[in-house]
Tab-separated table of C-alpha atoms in Angstrom:
chain	number	residue	atom	x	y	z
D	1	MET	CA	-20.919	-5.605	-7.229
D	2	PRO	CA	-18.377	-3.121	-5.844
D	3	ILE	CA	-14.730	-3.938	-6.509
D	4	LYS	CA	-13.064	-5.501	-3.484
D	5	PRO	CA	-9.657	-4.393	-2.149
D	6	LEU	CA	-8.079	-7.685	-3.252
D	7	GLN	CA	-9.296	-7.137	-6.819
D	8	ALA	CA	-7.755	-3.667	-6.853
D	9	ALA	CA	-4.436	-5.052	-5.572
D	10	ASP	CA	-4.547	-7.873	-8.129
D	11	ASP	CA	-4.836	-5.305	-10.918
D	12	VAL	CA	-1.662	-3.564	-9.743
D	13	PHE	CA	0.174	-6.882	-9.366
D	14	ALA	CA	-0.897	-7.863	-12.878
D	15	ARG	CA	0.612	-4.665	-14.239
D	16	ALA	CA	3.862	-5.426	-12.410
D	17	ASP	CA	3.833	-8.869	-14.035
D	18	ARG	CA	3.341	-7.304	-17.471
D	19	LEU	CA	6.310	-5.021	-16.883
D	20	MET	CA	8.439	-8.033	-15.973
D	21	LYS	CA	7.321	-9.942	-19.048
D	22	ALA	CA	7.914	-6.969	-21.356
D	23	ALA	CA	11.374	-6.396	-19.878
D	24	SER	CA	12.454	-9.934	-20.776
D	25	SER	CA	12.009	-9.188	-24.500
D	26	LEU	CA	14.073	-5.985	-24.559
D	27	ARG	CA	17.690	-5.669	-25.656
D	28	ASP	CA	18.652	-2.452	-23.897
D	29	PRO	CA	20.071	-3.552	-20.491
D	30	MET	CA	19.355	-0.186	-18.851
D	31	LEU	CA	15.735	-0.238	-20.001
D	32	VAL	CA	15.366	-3.834	-18.814
D	33	ASP	CA	16.588	-2.862	-15.357
D	34	ASP	CA	14.316	0.183	-15.253
D	35	MET	CA	11.279	-1.933	-16.168
D	36	ARG	CA	12.128	-4.269	-13.309
D	37	ARG	CA	12.610	-1.330	-10.954
D	38	ALA	CA	9.154	-0.106	-11.958
D	39	ALA	CA	7.775	-3.574	-11.232
D	40	ILE	CA	9.151	-3.357	-7.677
D	41	ALA	CA	7.379	-0.013	-7.222
D	42	PHE	CA	4.128	-1.489	-8.552
D	43	GLY	CA	4.406	-4.468	-6.240
D	44	VAL	CA	4.648	-2.255	-3.165
D	45	ALA	CA	1.875	-0.052	-4.573
D	46	ALA	CA	-0.377	-3.117	-4.693
D	47	LEU	CA	-0.023	-3.509	-0.914
D	48	ASP	CA	-0.686	0.198	-0.385
D	49	THR	CA	-3.686	0.032	-2.727
D	50	TYR	CA	-5.178	-2.928	-0.897
D	51	LEU	CA	-4.988	-1.218	2.486
D	52	HIS	CA	-6.321	2.117	1.211
D	53	TRP	CA	-9.308	0.406	-0.391
D	54	ALA	CA	-9.948	-1.722	2.706
D	55	ILE	CA	-9.949	1.320	5.000
D	56	ALA	CA	-12.178	3.258	2.609
D	57	ASP	CA	-14.698	0.368	2.818
D	58	VAL	CA	-14.751	0.068	6.617
D	59	PRO	CA	-18.332	0.074	7.991
D	60	LEU	CA	-19.251	3.444	9.484
D	61	HIS	CA	-22.247	2.252	11.500
D	62	GLY	CA	-22.115	1.004	15.055
D	63	LYS	CA	-18.808	0.983	16.917
D	64	ILE	CA	-15.898	1.887	14.665
D	65	PRO	CA	-12.249	0.915	15.361
D	66	THR	CA	-10.634	3.069	18.046
D	67	ALA	CA	-7.763	4.154	15.783
D	68	LEU	CA	-10.217	5.172	13.071
D	69	GLY	CA	-12.152	7.252	15.570
D	70	ARG	CA	-8.927	9.099	16.417
D	71	LEU	CA	-8.038	9.825	12.794
D	72	GLU	CA	-7.291	13.510	12.354
D	73	VAL	CA	-9.714	15.218	9.982
D	74	PRO	CA	-9.248	18.812	8.751
D	75	PHE	CA	-11.600	21.205	10.526
D	76	SER	CA	-12.671	22.592	7.153
D	77	GLU	CA	-14.085	19.162	6.241
D	78	MET	CA	-16.149	19.053	9.438
D	79	LEU	CA	-17.406	22.586	8.887
D	80	GLU	CA	-18.370	21.862	5.281
D	81	LEU	CA	-20.364	18.796	6.336
D	82	SER	CA	-22.203	20.597	9.136
D	83	GLU	CA	-23.127	23.485	6.854
D	84	ALA	CA	-24.328	21.120	4.134
D	85	VAL	CA	-26.559	19.243	6.585
D	86	VAL	CA	-28.073	22.478	7.892
D	87	GLU	CA	-28.740	23.764	4.383
D	88	ASN	CA	-30.408	20.623	3.103
D	89	ARG	CA	-31.280	17.996	5.693
D	90	LYS	CA	-33.330	15.867	3.282
D	91	LYS	CA	-30.776	15.432	0.516
D	92	ILE	CA	-27.494	15.408	2.417
D	93	ARG	CA	-26.301	11.946	3.466
D	94	PRO	CA	-23.805	12.556	6.286
D	95	LYS	CA	-22.274	9.069	6.157
D	96	VAL	CA	-21.605	9.356	2.431
D	97	ARG	CA	-19.908	12.696	3.038
D	98	SER	CA	-17.995	11.189	5.968
D	99	ARG	CA	-16.762	8.312	3.788
D	100	ASN	CA	-15.632	10.767	1.102
D	101	THR	CA	-13.703	12.660	3.774
D	102	LEU	CA	-12.174	9.419	5.058
D	103	GLU	CA	-10.971	8.530	1.567
D	104	ARG	CA	-9.364	11.940	1.106
D	105	VAL	CA	-7.666	11.844	4.515
D	106	ILE	CA	-6.189	8.352	4.196
D	107	LEU	CA	-4.753	9.178	0.772
D	108	GLN	CA	-2.325	11.392	2.690
D	109	HIS	CA	-0.983	8.278	4.447
D	110	THR	CA	1.160	5.485	3.014
D	111	PHE	CA	0.771	1.880	4.123
D	112	GLN	CA	3.911	0.321	2.684
D	113	SER	CA	6.350	-0.101	5.557
D	114	PRO	CA	5.891	-2.431	8.556
D	115	ARG	CA	4.792	0.554	10.654
D	116	GLY	CA	2.447	1.665	7.885
D	117	VAL	CA	0.842	-1.773	7.699
D	118	GLU	CA	0.419	-1.857	11.481
D	119	ASN	CA	-1.242	1.566	11.412
D	120	ALA	CA	-3.543	0.519	8.589
D	121	MET	CA	-4.574	-2.635	10.419
D	122	LEU	CA	-5.333	-0.610	13.548
D	123	LEU	CA	-7.591	1.619	11.459
D	124	LEU	CA	-9.296	-1.611	10.405
D	125	GLY	CA	-9.664	-2.741	14.010
D	126	LYS	CA	-6.888	-5.367	14.016
D	127	ARG	CA	-4.238	-5.314	16.730
D	128	ASN	CA	-1.007	-7.341	16.666
D	129	ALA	CA	-1.190	-7.276	12.891
D	130	PHE	CA	1.946	-9.242	12.102
D	131	VAL	CA	1.144	-12.004	14.572
D	132	LYS	CA	-2.185	-12.466	12.787
D	133	ILE	CA	-0.577	-12.188	9.348
D	134	ALA	CA	2.015	-14.816	10.337
D	135	ASP	CA	-0.828	-17.250	11.056
D	136	GLU	CA	-2.146	-16.818	7.512
D	137	ILE	CA	0.856	-16.285	5.249
D	138	GLN	CA	2.098	-19.157	3.109
D	139	PRO	CA	4.666	-20.476	3.556
D	140	HIS	CA	4.621	-19.808	7.305
D	141	GLN	CA	6.994	-17.096	8.538
D	142	ALA	CA	7.658	-15.526	11.915
D	143	PRO	CA	6.173	-12.059	12.520
D	144	LYS	CA	9.605	-10.426	12.752
D	145	ASP	CA	10.759	-12.091	9.531
D	146	ILE	CA	7.704	-10.691	7.747
D	147	GLN	CA	8.368	-7.216	9.103
D	148	ASP	CA	12.049	-7.387	8.195
D	149	ARG	CA	11.383	-8.531	4.642
D	150	LEU	CA	8.684	-5.923	4.079
D	151	GLY	CA	11.042	-3.258	5.436
D	152	THR	CA	13.739	-4.331	2.993
D	153	ILE	CA	11.375	-4.339	0.003
D	154	ALA	CA	9.825	-1.006	0.950
D	155	GLY	CA	13.310	0.455	1.356
D	156	ARG	CA	14.234	-0.796	-2.089
D	157	ARG	CA	11.071	0.761	-3.507
D	158	ASN	CA	11.923	4.083	-1.873
D	159	GLN	CA	15.420	3.954	-3.337
D	160	VAL	CA	13.910	3.505	-6.804
D	161	VAL	CA	11.129	6.079	-6.469
D	162	HIS	CA	12.878	8.782	-4.468
D	163	GLU	CA	16.512	8.406	-5.530
D	164	GLY	CA	16.322	6.991	-9.053
D	165	ASP	CA	18.110	3.895	-7.702
D	166	LEU	CA	21.439	5.700	-7.857
D	167	GLN	CA	24.145	4.360	-5.598
D	168	ARG	CA	24.976	6.538	-2.635
D	169	GLN	CA	28.603	7.573	-2.865
D	170	SER	CA	30.847	9.996	-1.074
D	171	ARG	CA	31.924	12.642	-3.605
D	172	PRO	CA	31.067	10.469	-6.649
D	173	GLN	CA	33.096	10.783	-9.842
D	174	ASN	CA	30.733	8.637	-11.935
D	175	ILE	CA	27.044	7.801	-11.882
D	176	LYS	CA	26.416	4.287	-10.629
D	177	ARG	CA	23.079	2.557	-10.235
D	178	GLU	CA	22.078	-0.169	-7.835
D	179	PRO	CA	22.121	-3.552	-9.581
D	180	VAL	CA	18.801	-5.252	-10.283
D	181	ASP	CA	18.651	-8.943	-9.461
D	182	LEU	CA	15.986	-10.624	-11.606
D	183	LYS	CA	15.432	-13.533	-9.212
D	184	GLN	CA	15.137	-11.176	-6.253
D	185	VAL	CA	12.545	-9.015	-8.006
D	186	LYS	CA	10.492	-12.090	-8.954
D	187	ASP	CA	10.717	-13.474	-5.416
D	188	ASP	CA	9.749	-10.133	-3.876
D	189	LEU	CA	6.690	-9.768	-6.111
D	190	LEU	CA	5.532	-13.293	-5.247
D	191	TRP	CA	6.117	-12.604	-1.566
D	192	LEU	CA	4.168	-9.341	-1.687
D	193	ARG	CA	1.248	-11.230	-3.244
D	194	SER	CA	1.358	-13.754	-0.402
D	195	LEU	CA	1.427	-10.892	2.110
D	196	VAL	CA	-1.634	-9.199	0.631
D	197	THR	CA	-3.468	-12.539	0.474
D	198	ALA	CA	-2.635	-13.146	4.148
D	199	ILE	CA	-3.873	-9.677	5.140
D	200	ASP	CA	-7.072	-10.311	3.220
D	201	SER	CA	-7.535	-13.553	5.169
D	202	VAL	CA	-6.954	-11.741	8.473
D	203	LEU	CA	-9.620	-9.201	7.554
D	204	GLY	CA	-11.970	-11.906	6.322
D	205	THR	CA	-13.062	-9.941	3.250
């Protein structure tokens, strides 16, 4: 059977857990913190992975979601498909080619922030994403609280990935890094798992 989006996300979460476990046995404080920073990045990547895989699996027969129908596709991709169909009508499977194009196009998008999750859910045909997610997430949380927490975690991930988690200072004299709170990292990873599980319930996969 094909791997489901939740299985793909679970693999990424499991790797984040292994990073956390490995960090606890190290003696170098800087390396411990960096392992935990990497775990944060993996946790957010699990959400992104889930949504990418879910969109890549969306049915392409019948009526597709409005947002998916409006997805911008490079003209070169359309031209390549049309030429391939003309050259070999019997062997070319347009929907397979279309799905391959969809996968390439969505890889240019990130679905990590609240806006990114909303956009992904629209591509999957789900409006008012966070209202629906709030009905499924455990423990129950208000839609705005979910958005706010995801925004904070995604911002933290960006600080790690794009800025090396260095503190922003005006005319710094010394390198300083943002502190890593072990409890916060553990709580955020658990919360991200609950978010992905709730999204999976909304989609009914």
